[in-house]
Coordinates of C-alpha atoms in Angstrom, one line a residue:
Chain A
M162 CA -38.9 -0.2 -0.4
T163 CA -40.2 -1.8 -3.8
A164 CA -38.1 -3.5 -6.6
E165 CA -37.0 -1.3 -9.1
I166 CA -35.1 0.1 -7.0
L167 CA -33.0 -3.0 -5.8
I168 CA -33.2 -3.6 -9.3
Q169 CA -32.6 -0.4 -10.3
S170 CA -29.2 -0.6 -7.8
L171 CA -28.3 -3.7 -8.9
V172 CA -28.2 -2.7 -12.5
F173 CA -26.2 0.4 -11.7
G174 CA -23.9 -1.7 -9.4
I175 CA -23.1 -4.2 -12.4
F176 CA -22.3 -0.8 -14.7
V177 CA -19.4 -0.1 -12.0
G178 CA -18.3 -3.7 -11.8
A179 CA -17.9 -4.1 -14.9
L180 CA -14.9 -1.5 -14.7
Y181 CA -13.2 -2.7 -11.1
G182 CA -13.3 -6.0 -12.9
L183 CA -11.7 -4.2 -16.5
A184 CA -8.8 -2.8 -14.5
A185 CA -8.5 -5.8 -12.6
A186 CA -8.1 -8.1 -15.8
G187 CA -5.1 -5.7 -16.0
L188 CA -3.7 -6.2 -13.0
S189 CA -4.5 -10.1 -12.6
L190 CA -2.7 -10.2 -16.4
V191 CA 0.7 -8.5 -14.5
F192 CA 0.6 -9.9 -11.5
G193 CA 0.1 -14.3 -13.2
V194 CA 2.8 -14.2 -15.7
M195 CA 5.3 -11.7 -14.0
K196 CA 4.1 -13.0 -10.0
M197 CA 4.7 -9.1 -10.0
L198 CA 1.7 -6.3 -8.0
N199 CA 2.3 -2.7 -10.2
V200 CA 0.4 -0.4 -7.9
A201 CA 0.3 2.0 -9.9
H202 CA -1.9 0.2 -11.0
G203 CA -5.1 3.0 -10.3
E204 CA -2.8 5.0 -11.1
L205 CA -1.7 4.1 -14.4
L206 CA -5.9 4.0 -15.0
M207 CA -5.9 7.9 -14.5
L208 CA -4.4 9.0 -16.6
G209 CA -5.5 7.2 -19.1
G210 CA -9.3 8.6 -17.8
Y211 CA -6.7 12.7 -17.9
A212 CA -5.9 11.3 -21.7
T213 CA -9.8 10.8 -22.7
F214 CA -10.2 14.0 -20.9
Y215 CA -7.5 15.9 -22.7
L216 CA -9.2 14.1 -26.3
F217 CA -12.4 15.5 -25.3
S218 CA -12.3 18.6 -24.6
L219 CA -9.6 19.8 -27.0
C220 CA -9.4 18.0 -29.9
D221 CA -13.5 16.9 -29.2
L222 CA -13.2 13.1 -29.9
D223 CA -15.8 11.2 -28.7
P224 CA -14.9 9.9 -25.1
F225 CA -15.3 6.2 -26.5
L226 CA -13.3 6.6 -29.7
S227 CA -10.2 7.7 -27.3
L228 CA -9.6 4.7 -26.7
V229 CA -8.3 3.9 -29.9
I230 CA -5.9 6.6 -28.5
A231 CA -5.7 6.5 -24.9
G232 CA -5.0 2.7 -24.7
P233 CA -1.9 2.9 -27.2
I234 CA 0.1 5.9 -25.1
L235 CA -0.6 3.7 -22.3
F236 CA 0.2 0.6 -24.3
L237 CA 3.7 2.6 -24.5
I238 CA 4.5 3.9 -20.7
G239 CA 3.3 0.2 -20.2
I240 CA 6.8 -0.8 -22.6
L241 CA 8.9 2.5 -20.9
L242 CA 7.6 1.3 -17.5
F243 CA 8.7 -2.5 -18.4
K244 CA 12.1 -1.7 -20.0
G245 CA 13.0 1.1 -17.7
L246 CA 11.7 -0.3 -14.3
F247 CA 10.2 -3.5 -13.9
S248 CA 12.7 -5.9 -15.7
F249 CA 15.5 -5.7 -13.5
L250 CA 13.4 -6.8 -10.8
A251 CA 12.5 -10.0 -13.1
R252 CA 15.5 -11.5 -12.7
L253 CA 14.9 -12.2 -8.4
D254 CA 13.3 -14.9 -6.8
E255 CA 9.3 -15.6 -6.2
E256 CA 9.1 -13.5 -2.7
N257 CA 11.3 -10.5 -3.5
K258 CA 10.0 -10.0 -7.0
I259 CA 6.2 -9.5 -4.8
K260 CA 7.9 -7.1 -2.1
N261 CA 10.3 -5.0 -4.4
S262 CA 7.6 -4.5 -7.1
L263 CA 5.2 -3.5 -4.0
L264 CA 8.1 -0.6 -3.8
V265 CA 8.6 0.1 -6.7
G266 CA 5.2 0.3 -7.4
F267 CA 4.8 2.4 -5.1
G268 CA 6.4 5.3 -5.3
I269 CA 5.9 5.7 -9.2
S270 CA 2.2 6.1 -7.6
L271 CA 3.4 8.6 -5.7
V272 CA 5.2 10.3 -8.7
L273 CA 2.5 9.7 -11.0
H274 CA -0.1 11.1 -8.5
N275 CA 2.3 14.2 -8.2
L276 CA 3.0 14.9 -12.3
A277 CA -0.3 14.3 -12.7
I278 CA -0.8 17.2 -9.9
L279 CA 1.3 19.0 -11.5
L280 CA 0.7 18.7 -15.3
F281 CA -3.1 18.7 -14.6
T282 CA -4.7 20.4 -11.1
A283 CA -5.6 18.6 -8.9
D284 CA -9.2 19.5 -9.6
E285 CA -12.5 17.2 -10.6
R286 CA -12.4 16.2 -14.3
S287 CA -15.4 14.3 -15.8
V288 CA -15.9 14.0 -19.2
T289 CA -19.5 15.1 -20.3
P290 CA -20.6 14.3 -24.4
T291 CA -23.6 15.8 -25.0
Y292 CA -25.3 12.0 -24.6
A293 CA -24.7 11.8 -22.0
G294 CA -28.2 12.4 -19.6
A295 CA -29.6 10.5 -22.1
G296 CA -30.8 7.0 -22.0
F297 CA -34.1 4.2 -21.8
E298 CA -36.2 3.4 -19.4
L299 CA -36.9 -0.7 -19.7
F300 CA -39.0 -2.3 -17.4
A301 CA -39.1 0.9 -15.3
I302 CA -35.6 0.3 -14.9
Q303 CA -33.3 3.5 -16.0
F304 CA -30.5 2.7 -18.5
P305 CA -28.1 5.7 -19.5
Y306 CA -26.0 5.5 -22.3
I307 CA -22.6 5.9 -21.5
R308 CA -23.0 3.5 -18.7
V309 CA -25.0 0.5 -21.2
G310 CA -22.2 1.6 -23.1
G311 CA -19.5 1.2 -20.9
L312 CA -20.7 -1.8 -19.7
L313 CA -20.6 -3.9 -23.7
L314 CA -17.8 -1.7 -24.4
S315 CA -15.9 -4.1 -21.3
I316 CA -17.2 -7.0 -22.4
L317 CA -16.1 -7.0 -25.6
L318 CA -12.6 -5.9 -24.5
M319 CA -12.9 -9.1 -21.9
Y320 CA -14.5 -11.3 -25.2
S321 CA -11.3 -10.7 -27.1
M322 CA -8.5 -10.9 -24.3
H323 CA -10.4 -13.9 -24.2
L324 CA -9.6 -14.6 -27.7
F325 CA -5.9 -13.3 -28.7
L326 CA -5.2 -15.2 -24.9
N327 CA -7.0 -18.7 -26.5
K328 CA -6.4 -18.6 -30.5
T329 CA -3.0 -16.3 -30.8
Y330 CA 0.3 -18.0 -30.4
F331 CA 1.6 -14.7 -27.9
G332 CA -1.7 -15.5 -25.9
K333 CA -1.1 -19.5 -26.1
A334 CA 2.6 -17.7 -24.4
I335 CA 1.3 -15.5 -22.3
R336 CA -0.9 -18.6 -20.5
A337 CA 2.2 -21.2 -20.9
T338 CA 4.4 -18.9 -18.9
T339 CA 1.8 -17.8 -16.4
E340 CA 1.8 -22.3 -15.8
N341 CA 5.2 -22.6 -15.9
W342 CA 7.4 -20.0 -17.1
Q343 CA 11.1 -23.4 -16.6
A344 CA 8.9 -25.1 -19.0
A345 CA 7.4 -22.6 -20.8
T346 CA 11.6 -21.5 -21.6
L347 CA 12.6 -24.7 -22.6
M348 CA 9.9 -24.6 -25.1
G349 CA 11.0 -22.0 -27.2
I350 CA 9.3 -19.3 -25.9
N351 CA 11.0 -16.1 -24.9
I352 CA 9.9 -14.5 -21.8
E353 CA 11.5 -11.8 -21.9
K354 CA 8.8 -10.8 -25.0
T355 CA 6.1 -12.2 -22.6
Y356 CA 6.7 -10.4 -19.6
L357 CA 7.1 -6.9 -21.5
I358 CA 3.7 -7.6 -24.0
S359 CA 2.1 -8.4 -21.0
F360 CA 2.5 -5.6 -18.8
A361 CA 1.8 -3.2 -21.9
L362 CA -1.7 -4.8 -22.2
G363 CA -2.0 -4.5 -18.8
T364 CA -1.0 -1.3 -18.2
A365 CA -2.7 -0.8 -21.5
L366 CA -6.0 -1.9 -19.7
A367 CA -6.0 0.1 -16.8
G368 CA -5.8 2.7 -19.5
I369 CA -8.8 2.0 -21.3
A370 CA -10.7 1.5 -17.6
G371 CA -9.6 4.5 -17.1
T372 CA -11.2 6.3 -20.3
I373 CA -14.9 5.0 -19.4
V374 CA -14.2 6.2 -16.1
S375 CA -14.0 9.1 -16.9
V376 CA -17.8 9.5 -18.5
G377 CA -19.9 9.6 -16.4
Y378 CA -17.5 9.2 -13.4
A379 CA -15.0 11.7 -12.3
I380 CA -11.6 11.5 -12.4
H381 CA -9.0 13.7 -9.9
P382 CA -4.7 12.8 -9.2
A383 CA -5.8 11.0 -5.7
M384 CA -7.2 8.8 -7.8
G385 CA -5.5 6.0 -8.2
M386 CA -4.6 4.3 -4.4
E387 CA -9.0 3.4 -4.8
W388 CA -9.4 1.9 -7.7
T389 CA -5.1 -0.8 -6.9
I390 CA -6.9 -1.3 -3.8
K391 CA -10.2 -2.9 -5.1
A392 CA -8.2 -4.5 -8.1
L393 CA -6.3 -6.3 -5.9
I394 CA -9.2 -6.8 -4.0
V395 CA -11.0 -8.0 -6.9
I396 CA -8.2 -10.3 -8.8
V397 CA -7.6 -12.2 -4.5
L398 CA -11.8 -12.8 -5.2
A399 CA -10.9 -14.1 -8.3
G400 CA -8.4 -15.9 -7.8
L401 CA -4.6 -14.1 -8.8
G402 CA -4.2 -14.7 -11.9
N403 CA -7.4 -15.5 -12.9
I404 CA -7.9 -12.8 -16.0
G405 CA -11.9 -14.0 -17.0
G406 CA -12.6 -14.9 -13.3
A407 CA -10.8 -11.0 -11.6
F408 CA -13.5 -9.3 -14.6
I409 CA -16.6 -11.8 -13.5
A410 CA -15.0 -11.8 -9.8
G411 CA -15.8 -7.4 -10.4
V412 CA -19.5 -7.4 -12.1
F413 CA -20.1 -9.5 -8.3
L414 CA -18.2 -6.7 -5.7
G415 CA -19.1 -4.0 -7.6
A416 CA -23.3 -5.7 -7.3
I417 CA -23.0 -6.8 -4.1
E418 CA -21.8 -2.8 -2.7
S419 CA -24.2 -0.7 -4.5
V420 CA -27.4 -2.7 -3.4
S421 CA -26.2 -3.3 0.1
A422 CA -25.9 0.8 -0.2
L423 CA -29.6 0.1 0.5
F424 CA -29.4 -1.3 3.6
V425 CA -26.7 0.1 5.4
G426 CA -25.9 3.1 3.8
A427 CA -21.6 4.0 4.2
Y428 CA -21.0 0.9 5.1
M429 CA -21.6 -0.7 1.8
E430 CA -17.7 -1.1 0.9
V431 CA -17.3 -2.2 4.3
V432 CA -19.8 -5.5 3.4
G433 CA -17.7 -5.4 0.1
L434 CA -14.5 -6.3 2.1
V435 CA -16.1 -8.1 4.7
I436 CA -17.2 -10.7 1.9
F437 CA -14.0 -10.3 0.7
L438 CA -12.3 -11.3 3.6
M439 CA -14.4 -14.7 4.1
V440 CA -13.3 -15.4 1.0
L441 CA -10.2 -15.1 1.6
E442 CA -10.5 -17.3 4.7
L443 CA -12.6 -19.6 3.3
R444 CA -11.4 -20.5 -0.5
P445 CA -6.9 -18.9 0.0
Q446 CA -7.8 -19.8 -3.9
G447 CA -10.4 -17.2 -5.0
L448 CA -13.9 -17.8 -6.1
F449 CA -12.8 -19.7 -9.1
G450 CA -10.1 -21.0 -8.3
R451 CA -9.2 -24.9 -9.0
Chain B
M735 CA 21.8 -9.2 6.4
A736 CA 24.0 -7.5 8.8
E737 CA 25.7 -8.0 11.9
L738 CA 23.3 -7.4 14.8
P739 CA 24.9 -5.2 16.9
T740 CA 26.1 -7.0 20.1
G741 CA 29.0 -6.3 22.9
R742 CA 29.8 -3.4 24.3
K743 CA 30.8 -1.7 21.2
Q744 CA 27.1 -1.1 20.9
L745 CA 25.5 -0.6 23.9
L746 CA 29.0 2.3 24.1
I747 CA 27.2 4.1 21.1
F748 CA 23.6 4.1 22.1
C749 CA 24.2 4.7 25.7
A750 CA 26.0 8.0 23.6
A751 CA 23.5 8.2 20.3
G752 CA 20.5 8.0 24.3
A753 CA 22.6 10.9 26.1
V754 CA 23.1 13.1 22.6
L755 CA 19.7 13.3 21.8
F756 CA 18.6 13.9 25.4
L757 CA 20.1 17.4 25.4
F758 CA 19.3 18.2 22.1
P759 CA 16.1 20.1 22.8
I760 CA 18.2 22.0 24.9
L761 CA 21.2 22.8 22.7
I762 CA 19.6 23.7 19.9
K763 CA 16.4 25.6 21.1
R764 CA 14.9 26.0 16.9
D765 CA 11.1 24.8 17.0
D766 CA 11.8 22.9 13.6
Y767 CA 14.4 21.7 14.1
I768 CA 12.7 20.0 17.1
N769 CA 9.9 19.3 14.8
L770 CA 11.6 17.2 12.4
M771 CA 13.4 15.2 15.1
I772 CA 9.7 14.2 16.6
L773 CA 8.9 12.7 12.7
I774 CA 12.3 11.2 13.1
F775 CA 11.4 9.3 15.7
L776 CA 8.3 8.3 15.0
F777 CA 8.9 7.0 12.4
T778 CA 10.7 5.0 13.9
I779 CA 8.5 3.6 16.2
L780 CA 6.9 3.0 12.8
A781 CA 9.2 1.5 11.0
Q782 CA 10.5 -1.0 14.2
S783 CA 7.1 -2.2 14.5
W784 CA 6.6 -2.7 10.7
N785 CA 9.7 -4.5 11.1
I786 CA 9.7 -7.1 13.1
L787 CA 6.6 -8.3 12.2
A788 CA 7.8 -8.5 8.3
G789 CA 11.4 -7.7 8.5
Y790 CA 11.7 -10.7 11.0
A791 CA 9.1 -12.8 11.1
G792 CA 8.4 -12.2 6.9
Q793 CA 4.9 -11.8 7.8
V794 CA 4.1 -8.4 5.2
S795 CA 1.2 -6.5 7.0
L796 CA -0.4 -4.1 3.8
G797 CA -2.7 -3.2 6.8
H798 CA -0.2 -2.0 10.1
A799 CA -2.4 1.8 9.3
A800 CA -4.8 -0.5 11.3
F801 CA -3.1 -0.7 14.8
F802 CA -1.5 2.9 14.5
G803 CA -5.1 3.8 13.8
I804 CA -6.8 2.6 16.8
G805 CA -3.9 3.4 19.0
A806 CA -4.3 6.7 17.9
V807 CA -7.9 6.9 18.3
A808 CA -8.4 4.9 21.6
T809 CA -5.6 7.0 23.5
R810 CA -7.0 10.2 22.2
V811 CA -10.3 9.6 23.1
L812 CA -9.4 8.2 26.4
W813 CA -7.0 10.8 27.0
Y814 CA -10.2 12.9 26.4
T815 CA -12.5 11.1 28.9
G816 CA -10.0 12.1 31.6
L817 CA -7.6 9.5 32.1
P818 CA -3.6 11.1 32.4
Y819 CA -2.3 11.0 28.9
V820 CA 0.6 8.7 29.6
M821 CA -2.2 5.8 30.8
A822 CA -4.6 6.5 28.0
L823 CA -1.1 5.9 25.6
F824 CA -0.7 2.3 26.7
A825 CA -4.4 1.0 27.2
G826 CA -4.5 2.5 23.4
G827 CA -1.0 0.7 23.0
I828 CA -2.8 -2.5 24.8
I829 CA -5.8 -1.9 22.6
A830 CA -3.9 -2.0 19.4
G831 CA -2.3 -5.6 20.5
C832 CA -5.3 -7.6 21.2
F833 CA -7.1 -5.7 18.1
S834 CA -4.1 -7.5 16.4
L835 CA -4.6 -10.6 18.6
A836 CA -8.4 -11.3 17.6
I837 CA -7.7 -10.2 13.8
G838 CA -4.3 -12.7 13.8
I839 CA -5.7 -15.3 14.3
P840 CA -7.6 -15.9 11.3
A841 CA -5.1 -13.2 8.8
L842 CA -1.9 -15.5 9.9
R843 CA -3.0 -18.1 8.5
L844 CA -3.0 -16.5 4.9
R845 CA 0.6 -17.4 3.3
G846 CA 2.4 -14.6 1.6
I847 CA 0.7 -12.6 -1.0
Y848 CA -2.7 -13.2 0.4
F849 CA -1.7 -12.1 4.3
A850 CA -0.7 -8.6 2.3
I851 CA -3.9 -8.5 0.4
G852 CA -6.2 -9.6 3.7
T853 CA -4.5 -7.0 5.6
L854 CA -4.9 -4.3 3.1
G855 CA -8.3 -4.9 3.5
L856 CA -9.0 -5.5 7.4
A857 CA -7.1 -1.8 7.5
E858 CA -9.7 -0.7 5.2
I859 CA -12.6 -1.4 6.8
F860 CA -11.4 0.1 10.1
R861 CA -10.6 2.6 8.2
I862 CA -14.3 3.1 6.8
T863 CA -15.6 2.1 9.9
I864 CA -14.4 4.7 12.1
G865 CA -14.8 7.3 9.5
N866 CA -18.6 6.8 9.7
I867 CA -19.1 6.0 13.0
L868 CA -16.3 9.3 13.9
P869 CA -17.1 11.4 10.6
T870 CA -15.1 14.5 13.1
V871 CA -12.2 16.4 14.1
T872 CA -11.1 15.6 16.9
P873 CA -9.2 18.7 18.3
F874 CA -7.0 20.2 21.0
P875 CA -8.8 20.7 24.1
V876 CA -8.5 24.4 25.1
E877 CA -6.2 23.6 28.1
A878 CA -4.2 21.1 26.6
L879 CA -3.2 23.9 23.5
V880 CA -2.2 27.1 26.0
T881 CA 0.6 24.0 28.0
Y882 CA 0.8 23.3 24.4
T883 CA 5.0 22.3 24.1
L884 CA 7.2 20.8 21.3
V885 CA 9.6 19.6 24.2
T886 CA 7.4 16.7 25.8
R887 CA 7.0 15.7 23.0
Y888 CA 10.6 15.1 21.7
Y889 CA 10.9 13.7 24.9
L890 CA 7.7 11.7 24.6
C891 CA 9.0 10.3 21.6
L892 CA 12.2 10.2 22.2
V893 CA 12.0 7.6 25.0
L894 CA 9.0 5.9 23.3
A895 CA 11.3 5.3 19.9
L896 CA 14.4 4.4 23.3
I897 CA 12.0 1.7 24.5
T898 CA 11.3 0.6 20.4
V899 CA 15.0 -0.1 19.3
T900 CA 15.4 -1.6 23.4
I901 CA 12.5 -4.1 22.9
V902 CA 13.7 -5.2 18.9
F903 CA 17.3 -5.7 20.2
I904 CA 16.3 -7.9 23.0
I905 CA 13.8 -9.8 20.5
S906 CA 16.1 -10.0 18.3
N907 CA 19.6 -11.7 20.4
S908 CA 16.8 -14.4 21.5
K909 CA 14.6 -17.5 21.5
L910 CA 11.9 -15.4 20.0
G911 CA 14.4 -13.8 17.4
L912 CA 15.7 -17.0 16.4
G913 CA 12.5 -18.4 15.9
M914 CA 11.0 -15.2 13.4
V915 CA 13.8 -15.9 11.3
A916 CA 13.7 -19.4 11.2
V917 CA 9.4 -18.6 10.0
R918 CA 10.7 -15.7 7.5
E919 CA 13.3 -18.4 5.7
D920 CA 11.2 -21.1 5.5
V921 CA 7.8 -21.8 7.9
D922 CA 7.6 -25.2 7.0
T923 CA 11.4 -26.6 7.6
A924 CA 10.9 -24.0 10.6
E925 CA 7.9 -26.0 11.9
A926 CA 9.7 -29.6 11.3
S927 CA 12.2 -28.3 13.2
G928 CA 10.6 -27.6 16.3
V929 CA 9.2 -24.4 16.2
N930 CA 5.9 -23.9 17.0
T931 CA 5.6 -21.2 13.7
F932 CA 2.3 -20.1 14.3
R933 CA 2.9 -18.6 17.9
V934 CA 6.5 -17.2 16.9
K935 CA 3.8 -15.0 14.5
V936 CA 1.2 -14.3 16.7
M937 CA 3.9 -13.1 19.1
A938 CA 5.8 -11.2 16.1
L939 CA 1.9 -9.7 15.3
I940 CA 1.7 -8.7 19.4
I941 CA 4.2 -7.0 19.8
S942 CA 4.4 -5.3 16.4
S943 CA 1.1 -4.2 16.7
F944 CA 1.4 -3.1 20.3
L945 CA 4.4 -0.5 18.7
A946 CA 2.6 0.7 16.7
G947 CA -0.7 1.5 19.5
L948 CA 2.1 3.6 20.5
A949 CA 3.5 5.2 18.2
G950 CA 0.1 6.3 17.1
G951 CA -0.9 7.4 21.0
A952 CA 2.3 9.3 20.4
Y953 CA 1.0 11.3 17.1
A954 CA -3.2 11.2 19.2
Y955 CA -0.7 13.3 21.3
Y956 CA 1.6 15.1 18.8
Q957 CA -1.2 16.1 16.6
V958 CA -3.1 18.9 17.8
S959 CA -5.7 18.7 15.3
F960 CA -7.1 15.5 13.1
Y961 CA -10.0 13.9 11.1
Y962 CA -10.4 10.5 13.5
D963 CA -10.0 7.9 10.4
M964 CA -7.1 9.9 8.4
P965 CA -4.4 8.1 10.4
F966 CA -6.0 4.6 9.1
S967 CA -4.8 5.9 6.0
P968 CA -2.9 3.1 4.5
I969 CA -0.2 5.9 4.2
W970 CA 1.2 5.2 6.8
T971 CA 1.5 1.8 6.4
F972 CA 3.4 2.4 3.2
D973 CA 5.8 5.0 4.7
A974 CA 6.7 2.2 7.2
M975 CA 7.1 0.0 5.1
L976 CA 8.8 2.3 2.7
I977 CA 11.4 3.1 5.1
A978 CA 11.7 0.3 6.6
F979 CA 13.0 -1.0 3.4
V980 CA 15.4 1.6 2.2
G981 CA 17.1 1.4 5.3
G982 CA 17.0 -2.3 5.3
V983 CA 14.2 -4.5 6.1
G984 CA 15.0 -7.1 9.5
T985 CA 17.7 -4.9 10.5
I986 CA 17.2 -3.3 14.4
T987 CA 19.4 0.1 12.3
G988 CA 17.7 -0.1 9.1
P989 CA 15.0 1.0 10.3
I990 CA 16.2 3.6 11.6
I991 CA 18.6 5.0 9.3
G992 CA 15.1 5.1 6.9
S993 CA 13.8 7.6 8.9
L994 CA 16.7 9.7 9.1
F995 CA 17.3 10.1 5.2
Y996 CA 13.5 9.4 4.8
A997 CA 11.8 12.6 7.2
I998 CA 15.3 15.3 6.4
I999 CA 15.1 14.0 2.4
R1000 CA 12.0 14.7 2.2
E1001 CA 11.5 18.2 4.2
A1002 CA 14.6 18.8 2.5
F1003 CA 12.6 18.4 -1.2
A1004 CA 9.9 19.9 0.8
L1005 CA 11.5 22.8 1.7
T1006 CA 13.6 23.4 -1.6
M1007 CA 10.9 22.0 -4.4
G1008 CA 8.0 22.6 -3.2
Q1009 CA 5.1 20.9 -5.4
M1010 CA 7.6 19.0 -6.9
H1011 CA 9.1 17.4 -3.8
V1012 CA 6.8 14.3 -3.9
L1013 CA 7.7 13.9 -7.9
V1014 CA 11.4 13.8 -6.6
F1015 CA 11.3 11.8 -3.4
G1016 CA 9.1 9.1 -5.6
V1017 CA 11.9 9.3 -8.8
L1018 CA 14.6 8.9 -5.4
F1019 CA 13.0 6.5 -3.6
V1020 CA 12.4 3.7 -6.3
L1021 CA 16.0 3.7 -7.9
V1022 CA 16.7 2.7 -4.1
V1023 CA 14.8 0.5 -4.6
L1024 CA 16.5 -0.5 -7.6
L1025 CA 19.9 -0.4 -6.9
L1026 CA 20.2 -1.1 -3.1
P1027 CA 18.5 -4.0 -2.9
G1028 CA 19.5 -4.6 1.2
G1029 CA 18.9 -0.9 1.8
L1030 CA 21.0 1.9 3.2
V1031 CA 22.6 -0.7 5.8
E1032 CA 23.6 -2.6 3.0
V1033 CA 26.0 0.3 1.7
V1034 CA 27.0 0.6 5.4
A1035 CA 28.5 -2.3 6.1
K1036 CA 29.7 -2.3 2.7
G1037 CA 32.0 0.8 2.8
R1038 CA 32.9 -0.8 6.6
R1039 CA 34.1 -3.7 4.6
F1040 CA 36.0 -2.0 2.0
F1041 CA 38.2 0.3 5.1
S1042 CA 38.2 -2.7 6.3
G1043 CA 39.7 -4.9 3.3
F1044 CA 42.8 -2.2 3.2
K1045 CA 43.8 -2.4 7.0
A1046 CA 43.9 -6.6 7.3
K1047 CA 43.5 -7.2 3.4
S1048 CA 40.9 -9.7 3.2
I1049 CA 36.9 -9.2 3.4

């Protein structure tokens, strides 16, 4: 095995990992603020992917541009889901909130999965723009444009999330609610609104991740569960509620899976899971937790 | 929490229901109904076993499929190597129990949501590993296929379901059961009151995974062919959880009512709505979770209180 193959897999692992990270960031945001686990996150990601697919195949819209539409669509779906379902759980105590959100999320994932089969058929789809096969080469390492685009876009999104959470009033309200919602209420923060915005932002992030997944990877109605499990693992790796950490942990998981595939083949996901369990045992606060 | 069925009346109901169920395949000779009953029994065992760990001891496991899968694969393999089926079945249950011991000691150190996601990760490790070691379909051997009858499966699953319900009944009325509830309500207080919380959790895990292994073993006898990694699919965990929650978590009757509801509604929807059925079921499920947080058991209890209120004028 040459060094090139090793580095090449590392690079591709980072491309995939950025998507794990982006998917996990949305889930982590929702969990951090509301202490709810939305296990339909993977299905929301799938909806984003289909939005991009149809915008591309019906309206000829460039997949990377389509997230300007896919993101807001998922934001709206997030608002509807929160108003219609999750807001009822917000008043429960913490333990019941987690359990019931798991159940409601599972119900939603059943609904969305089957809705997708009915509306979009069970075929695997992928968006292939004209530049899909193109790329550049650097030190004998391949860099396809779509993957590099996806990575840059993910970094850009995470950076804007960072700015949003640290510089704007809403962002600060979200962080305050994450820390301690009771104190935040006493400081005059509108908790209901903060919940709504962060839930919708979480689904929008899932949708945007779906957009990038649909370019270069495949989307199909049954993909949700896989992505939810990946996102769950990543947010635990990072430490629950740690949004920036989730992105880095995602990249880390992607890189490990991809490189270990060279050595253990089909067991690559097992390697990722074993590392996840070790982190859980030895550092339950996560890799980046305090 | 609904009251635990105690006393002679409950025992009578249990025996009467058992007797009716034993006569069922003699009275009703329709394969589709017998098949439905088998599903209900399987779901009851699985949901009841999840209920011991999550409902009584409060350790919400998302990795229950691992024990179901270990039971299914171990039973199938042992049975095919020539062991009599019943021995293979119990060996499968015991192997699942042993695995849970090996896994449980580290996993039970985790609390709450970490335990849930950790067990999900463990189950995925099993699923992927088994899928790689045994990537083939497991068919029935010809001699077993020739003698295949649903009625045998019916009685097997019925007996296992009755055993499971009895075990849960005994546990819920024992010191161990009280310990489990104490751990569920508040681990630290339980520990401070002298409950060996770790031992209680380990016991709950072993019993629960043994029963899940038995359910898997019964599935291996019922299902003609399946991919070896199929019983490890997270779907089994979610089914068990869904049934226990819809019925009423932490009660004996909950998972039974839940399985009845789940299997019958799902089959009825599948017959009448075709492709739409899972969708409608999902909507219904979300509504049950939101509107009936105590499960169907609570509705029954409320109804009973409502009617007894008429008679005794007191609630």
